[in-house]
Amino acid sequence: MVAADAHSELSQYIARLLLERSDWPLDSLSNPVLRIEAYLEDSPRAGESETVAFRRQPTPVFSHVVDLASLKRRSIRVSKPQPTNAGEVESQSPGDTVTTVLPGRGPTAPEADDDDDDDDDDDGDDESDANSDSQRKGTGGLRPARSDSAIVEETDSQRQIHSGDKFPKRRRVKPEGHFLQPSTLDKLIGGIWEQLHGSVSLDPQSLVEQLQLKGNESSGGAGGLAMAPPMTATLRPLKAKGGRAEVAGPETPDAFSRSNIFCRQVTQASRACRSLEVIVQARWVEHFDAYVDSWAHANPNVPRSRYNKSALMGACADFGWAEKELRNKMYVWRGYKEIKDAGGWAALVFAGMGIYRFCKYRIGFDRESMQRLRNLKPAMEVAADTMHPQWRQLLTVVGESPEKAFLGHQHDWVVQLDGNDPIPLRNTYLHWDPQFSYRQLDEAVVDEAAWGCDDPRWSAPRDDVVRAAALPLCDTCEKEQSDNPKLNNCYCFPTLFGCASSTPSPVLVFRTADGKNNGLLALCAFERGAPIGEFVGLITKGLRDVDVMESSTPTSSYQIWQGRQGNFTRFVNHSCKANAQYQRFSWMNTQRIILVSKGIDAAMEITVDYSEKYWKGLDKKCLCGESCCRYRKGSKGKNS
């Protein structure tokens, strides 16, 4: 029975650990039990596949069942922790476990305690246990917190949003059966948003700097366009060696960097020229139609097709093209004009290379598609005017005004998805706060009145000995972190930290239709785990009854308040079925709060779960509209 006692004691130990550390919902089970089984089997022989070896029936050597319900009841009955010098331990009753010892040698038993209880409890046993040299630990209702649990001070203040420190590793959900793929129009709109939020430069001044006029002696002094490369930016020519061509190295150490700059300038100039091309071609179609209409109105008795044919042949002579070639090009150019009429010049200029395919094959080129572009026209113009302030200079070649329609930051405007004019952000909060103002931030600001010159987000490195020249290590990937892209090896959030240049996140502030005031809309898809942006604002402490982000480091607790300054993360609404979450991340030994996607498609509202602490005792009603809503029974106060 020694082996059976060892098995029973090992099973009891595993069961206690399961109850103490498991987050599983054991309350949903009427009679939970823990089954432990062990088998003895032979490994695959030489030349034998694992499949054949697996088919051989293994020999069972041990089976044990532990009643978790009884252990859980005893744990609940204990009202206070046991004294450290007491040895009062409840022994296991015979009905709590069912053990079966099978023939064969069982597993090696762990080191047993000195006070093995084989008999029922009595006063004598308790007294002897209390006086023994090696005491067994008492089972109490209180357990020490895990090492990774943050200590949070309890307060009666609500409206505190909390963040997590780890992203849940969930398997990506794949839709069952047939599901819709992005349409051609979806791809076109996605390409427009990517160009608007990308690093493309459509400043005509940069194009003029790259294109230099020079006299052409062979043409009698006529002007010609020539691209002037930067000084000594070229590589040495190819050298033949052994019948193979090899590229020689750069002439100077920084020649490669200069060649990068030269290539970027040429690429941007080519992109600007492409935008000029579609602008002129769309306007040419308008001139063609106006020319034909003028003749048709002047002579209504003559069929319009005759004037259309006459104008087409005249254009063929001027272009030097055949009629079929010009007709094919006009078919595409007319698509440019229709996109311009529906989505505005911004949709045409920032469409990218995908616009040619869309206009050539005209898949999804219908009224619904054009109406969708009309609804997005104000949003595209807001993004273009605020992030590319010089783009309208390209329109001067066709006589359009270069004046911007929207000034300031792109998130200072609230877009309406029905196509109406955008609203200034301040106007959407005046009915609550007549003195409302909001300043857009790129980095968080520390409240000096609360923290002085210290940043409470900073914490000392974990290593005991840190070299002065050593780079900080990432807590997640344990790689070196640096703001210098050449030295940085941490790519946990490469679009936010350690990158050569950051680009604006493809999101916009929009007016919700369900009473939640403003919200945040994803313009492009965010894959699961992709960062959307950093939660920035005023780093302070001690605020109560206002919306704040609560977080803490091993040395201090702090709050991030976005009431008067911050970024677009302020406008993320709550949802009981959120598609994003806030995650703690340490960059250069400074804690950051990152808005991370759980898998968001384009044109979806970005939502997070504000946490139970935010809603506890709050006179607010949740308007998420989800079937799993946990707070819909709130009173009719302010909305989420």
XYZ file of C-alpha atoms in Angstrom, residues 93-449:
357
model
C -11.773 11.155 3.985
C -12.016 7.768 2.331
C -14.877 8.889 0.096
C -12.996 11.796 -1.435
C -10.835 9.790 -3.833
C -11.030 6.585 -5.820
C -7.668 4.984 -6.466
C -6.878 2.004 -8.673
C -3.372 0.524 -8.637
C -2.694 -1.722 -11.609
C 0.021 -4.345 -11.956
C 3.407 -3.056 -12.807
C 5.850 -0.602 -11.353
C 4.290 2.760 -10.769
C 5.906 6.149 -11.115
C 8.425 7.287 -8.566
C 6.633 8.889 -5.661
C 7.555 12.460 -4.741
C 9.221 13.264 -1.466
C 6.573 12.667 1.184
C 5.885 14.843 4.203
C 6.894 13.543 7.623
C 3.297 13.414 8.858
C 1.434 10.965 6.614
C -2.186 10.645 7.736
C -3.416 7.093 7.201
C -6.067 7.119 9.929
C -9.090 9.269 10.641
C -8.643 12.595 12.394
C -8.721 12.655 16.175
C -7.428 14.937 18.901
C -4.355 12.844 19.465
C -3.318 13.049 15.852
C -3.792 16.816 15.785
C -1.676 17.215 18.914
C 1.101 15.033 17.563
C 1.055 16.904 14.258
C 1.350 20.228 16.030
C 4.428 19.078 17.932
C 6.192 17.463 14.993
C 9.424 18.962 13.682
C 8.271 19.126 10.056
C 4.832 20.744 9.830
C 2.466 20.448 6.894
C 1.170 23.743 5.528
C -2.429 24.573 6.420
C -5.079 24.935 3.731
C -6.515 28.435 3.987
C -9.125 30.402 2.122
C -6.592 33.167 1.368
C -3.852 32.572 -1.159
C -0.868 34.754 -2.053
C -1.201 36.653 -5.314
C 0.639 35.450 -8.365
C 3.930 37.048 -9.179
C 2.566 38.580 -12.396
C -0.466 40.165 -10.716
C -0.359 43.933 -10.372
C -1.319 45.391 -6.996
C -4.206 47.800 -7.505
C -5.449 50.050 -4.750
C -9.164 49.698 -4.110
C -11.133 52.911 -4.533
C -14.778 53.856 -4.709
C -14.255 55.895 -7.868
C -15.697 54.614 -11.127
C -14.846 55.326 -14.772
C -11.405 53.708 -14.565
C -10.290 51.809 -17.653
C -7.682 49.108 -17.123
C -5.229 47.524 -19.536
C -3.717 44.067 -19.771
C -0.083 43.031 -19.908
C -0.414 40.114 -22.341
C -2.254 39.690 -25.590
C -4.514 36.629 -25.505
C -3.162 33.905 -27.737
C -6.359 32.862 -29.430
C -6.547 30.918 -32.630
C -7.830 33.029 -35.469
C -11.496 32.329 -36.101
C -12.157 31.194 -39.648
C -15.692 31.600 -40.972
C -17.427 28.371 -41.805
C -18.725 27.756 -45.299
C -18.771 30.483 -47.920
C -17.931 34.066 -47.039
C -17.618 37.272 -49.045
C -14.279 38.422 -50.388
C -13.426 42.134 -50.678
C -14.956 43.571 -53.827
C -13.047 45.540 -56.429
C -14.471 48.749 -55.000
C -13.346 47.740 -51.499
C -9.828 47.232 -52.808
C -9.899 50.603 -54.572
C -11.093 52.421 -51.454
C -8.542 50.563 -49.332
C -5.790 51.621 -51.722
C -6.900 55.253 -51.471
C -6.738 55.176 -47.659
C -3.328 53.492 -47.740
C -1.983 56.197 -50.049
C -3.481 58.953 -47.904
C -1.916 57.550 -44.720
C 1.327 56.499 -46.390
C 4.600 58.291 -46.965
C 3.844 59.379 -50.528
C 4.709 63.010 -51.253
C 2.661 64.854 -53.861
C 4.213 68.257 -53.309
C 4.768 69.857 -56.740
C 7.741 71.753 -55.356
C 9.683 68.525 -54.859
C 8.832 67.560 -58.421
C 10.140 70.877 -59.734
C 13.375 70.431 -57.783
C 14.005 67.112 -59.491
C 13.068 68.264 -62.978
C 15.453 70.862 -64.386
C 15.035 72.681 -67.668
C 18.098 72.813 -69.875
C 18.687 73.988 -73.375
C 19.027 71.412 -76.096
C 21.560 72.633 -78.620
C 20.573 70.013 -81.174
C 16.976 71.247 -81.149
C 17.863 74.882 -81.579
C 17.713 75.811 -77.929
C 14.336 74.182 -77.265
C 13.750 73.278 -73.639
C 13.805 69.693 -72.473
C 13.280 67.876 -69.169
C 16.205 66.070 -67.583
C 16.479 64.397 -64.214
C 19.520 65.581 -62.280
C 20.872 62.922 -59.892
C 22.491 63.999 -56.628
C 26.217 64.501 -56.628
C 28.261 61.255 -56.669
C 25.152 59.221 -55.999
C 25.774 56.650 -58.703
C 27.489 53.302 -58.299
C 30.502 52.240 -60.273
C 29.657 50.414 -63.503
C 29.536 46.650 -63.845
C 32.840 44.850 -64.148
C 33.252 41.604 -66.057
C 35.139 38.900 -64.182
C 35.426 35.354 -65.466
C 32.602 35.856 -67.940
C 30.262 37.116 -65.189
C 29.214 40.660 -64.440
C 29.792 41.826 -60.883
C 28.690 45.059 -59.238
C 31.459 47.032 -57.641
C 30.969 48.486 -54.174
C 30.075 52.107 -53.478
C 32.747 54.684 -54.119
C 32.263 56.249 -50.669
C 30.759 54.903 -47.425
C 27.664 57.103 -47.743
C 27.125 56.470 -51.457
C 24.498 53.821 -50.701
C 22.559 56.280 -48.561
C 22.680 58.893 -51.298
C 21.499 56.351 -53.848
C 18.564 55.562 -51.548
C 17.637 59.229 -51.436
C 17.977 59.526 -55.193
C 15.746 56.501 -55.793
C 13.150 57.858 -53.343
C 13.119 61.218 -55.108
C 12.652 59.597 -58.500
C 9.877 57.371 -57.145
C 8.060 60.321 -55.606
C 8.473 62.327 -58.809
C 7.054 59.420 -60.795
C 4.122 59.152 -58.376
C 3.426 62.886 -58.690
C 3.611 62.638 -62.478
C 1.126 59.763 -62.402
C -1.284 61.913 -60.383
C -0.876 64.747 -62.865
C -1.565 62.296 -65.676
C -4.932 61.104 -64.336
C -5.931 64.687 -63.473
C -5.300 65.878 -67.022
C -6.925 62.823 -68.598
C -10.091 63.192 -66.505
C -10.295 66.886 -67.397
C -9.721 66.076 -71.104
C -12.812 63.860 -71.094
C -14.788 66.790 -69.678
C -13.495 69.053 -72.468
C -14.356 66.411 -75.060
C -17.940 66.098 -73.802
C -18.331 69.873 -73.560
C -17.061 70.301 -77.129
C -19.512 67.737 -78.500
C -22.396 69.159 -76.428
C -21.763 72.682 -77.715
C -22.084 71.561 -81.334
C -25.100 69.383 -80.564
C -26.956 72.289 -78.885
C -26.059 74.649 -81.715
C -27.424 72.236 -84.328
C -30.121 70.092 -82.666
C -31.265 68.669 -85.991
C -27.945 66.921 -86.540
C -27.435 63.623 -84.628
C -25.044 63.971 -81.721
C -23.140 60.868 -82.817
C -21.935 62.740 -85.887
C -20.299 65.454 -83.791
C -18.905 62.804 -81.471
C -17.275 61.065 -84.444
C -15.920 64.342 -85.791
C -14.403 65.318 -82.451
C -12.893 61.857 -82.041
C -11.189 61.962 -85.427
C -9.828 65.431 -84.731
C -8.368 64.204 -81.455
C -6.792 61.208 -83.225
C -4.997 63.579 -85.569
C -3.688 65.681 -82.663
C -2.608 62.673 -80.583
C -1.200 60.767 -83.523
C -3.100 57.628 -82.490
C -5.418 55.291 -84.322
C -9.139 55.568 -83.629
C -9.272 52.192 -81.850
C -6.378 53.098 -79.581
C -7.938 56.411 -78.615
C -11.329 54.783 -77.979
C -9.722 52.238 -75.639
C -7.932 54.970 -73.734
C -11.032 57.138 -73.563
C -12.899 54.207 -72.023
C -10.428 54.190 -69.129
C -10.184 57.973 -68.905
C -13.950 58.272 -68.642
C -13.730 56.022 -65.607
C -11.280 58.518 -64.074
C -13.825 61.286 -64.647
C -16.646 59.310 -63.022
C -14.503 58.589 -59.968
C -13.640 62.288 -59.753
C -17.300 63.274 -60.008
C -18.274 60.883 -57.215
C -15.299 60.872 -54.848
C -13.722 64.212 -55.675
C -10.220 65.031 -56.832
C -8.721 63.458 -53.702
C -10.090 60.023 -54.602
C -8.592 60.326 -58.074
C -5.190 61.681 -57.043
C -4.567 59.178 -54.217
C -6.063 56.122 -55.929
C -2.707 54.627 -56.864
C -2.090 52.093 -59.616
C -5.244 50.103 -58.879
C -7.436 52.739 -60.465
C -6.434 51.698 -63.988
C -7.643 48.123 -63.498
C -10.832 49.309 -61.842
C -11.671 51.669 -64.723
C -10.613 49.235 -67.448
C -12.716 46.252 -66.388
C -15.426 48.256 -64.558
C -16.238 45.459 -62.125
C -18.711 46.889 -59.630
C -18.865 50.193 -61.495
C -22.526 50.898 -60.698
C -24.688 53.498 -58.977
C -24.266 51.966 -55.546
C -20.491 52.114 -55.875
C -20.583 55.736 -56.964
C -22.923 56.615 -54.091
C -20.518 54.996 -51.665
C -17.710 57.144 -53.048
C -19.900 60.249 -52.656
C -20.432 59.433 -48.989
C -16.671 59.067 -48.487
C -15.744 62.226 -50.398
C -15.689 64.562 -47.324
C -13.611 62.074 -45.323
C -11.048 61.748 -48.121
C -10.759 65.511 -48.497
C -10.247 65.931 -44.746
C -7.423 63.377 -44.790
C -5.854 64.851 -47.935
C -5.948 68.495 -46.777
C -4.634 67.794 -43.264
C -1.946 65.191 -44.045
C -0.910 66.367 -47.541
C -1.374 70.150 -47.422
C 0.265 70.719 -50.831
C -1.683 68.191 -52.858
C -4.133 70.738 -54.277
C -1.229 72.472 -56.007
C -1.401 69.667 -58.572
C -4.914 70.792 -59.511
C -3.684 74.160 -60.728
C -2.675 72.542 -64.044
C -6.395 72.202 -64.865
C -7.437 75.550 -63.404
C -8.683 74.353 -59.989
C -8.182 76.404 -56.831
C -5.265 75.375 -54.580
C -7.034 76.556 -51.406
C -7.544 73.905 -48.743
C -11.035 73.186 -47.495
C -9.988 71.756 -44.094
C -7.284 73.035 -41.755
C -5.645 71.629 -38.641
C -5.217 68.026 -37.543
C -7.064 65.206 -39.294
C -8.731 64.182 -36.030
C -9.958 67.716 -35.327
C -12.830 66.919 -37.697
C -15.712 64.522 -37.088
C -16.773 62.839 -40.322
C -20.384 61.913 -41.058
C -20.708 58.654 -42.954
C -23.825 59.795 -44.817
C -21.792 62.235 -46.908
C -22.687 65.449 -45.058
C -20.044 68.033 -44.290
C -17.608 67.183 -41.469
C -18.135 68.828 -38.083
C -15.372 70.460 -36.020
C -14.545 68.253 -33.045
C -15.169 71.046 -30.568
C -18.761 71.497 -31.720
C -19.664 67.923 -30.786
C -18.947 68.569 -27.072
C -20.228 72.128 -26.576
C -23.603 70.951 -25.246
C -21.727 69.237 -22.381
C -18.851 71.675 -21.911
C -19.081 75.170 -23.480
C -15.355 75.661 -22.833
C -14.288 72.396 -24.443
C -10.972 72.290 -26.279
C -8.747 69.410 -27.306
C -5.084 69.362 -28.259
C -3.732 66.518 -30.380
C -0.597 64.880 -28.947
C 2.023 62.584 -30.416
C 3.636 61.791 -27.048
C 2.235 61.659 -23.541
C 2.743 64.690 -21.283
C 3.693 64.283 -17.605
C 1.750 66.428 -15.132
C 4.522 68.281 -13.311
C 2.146 69.330 -10.540
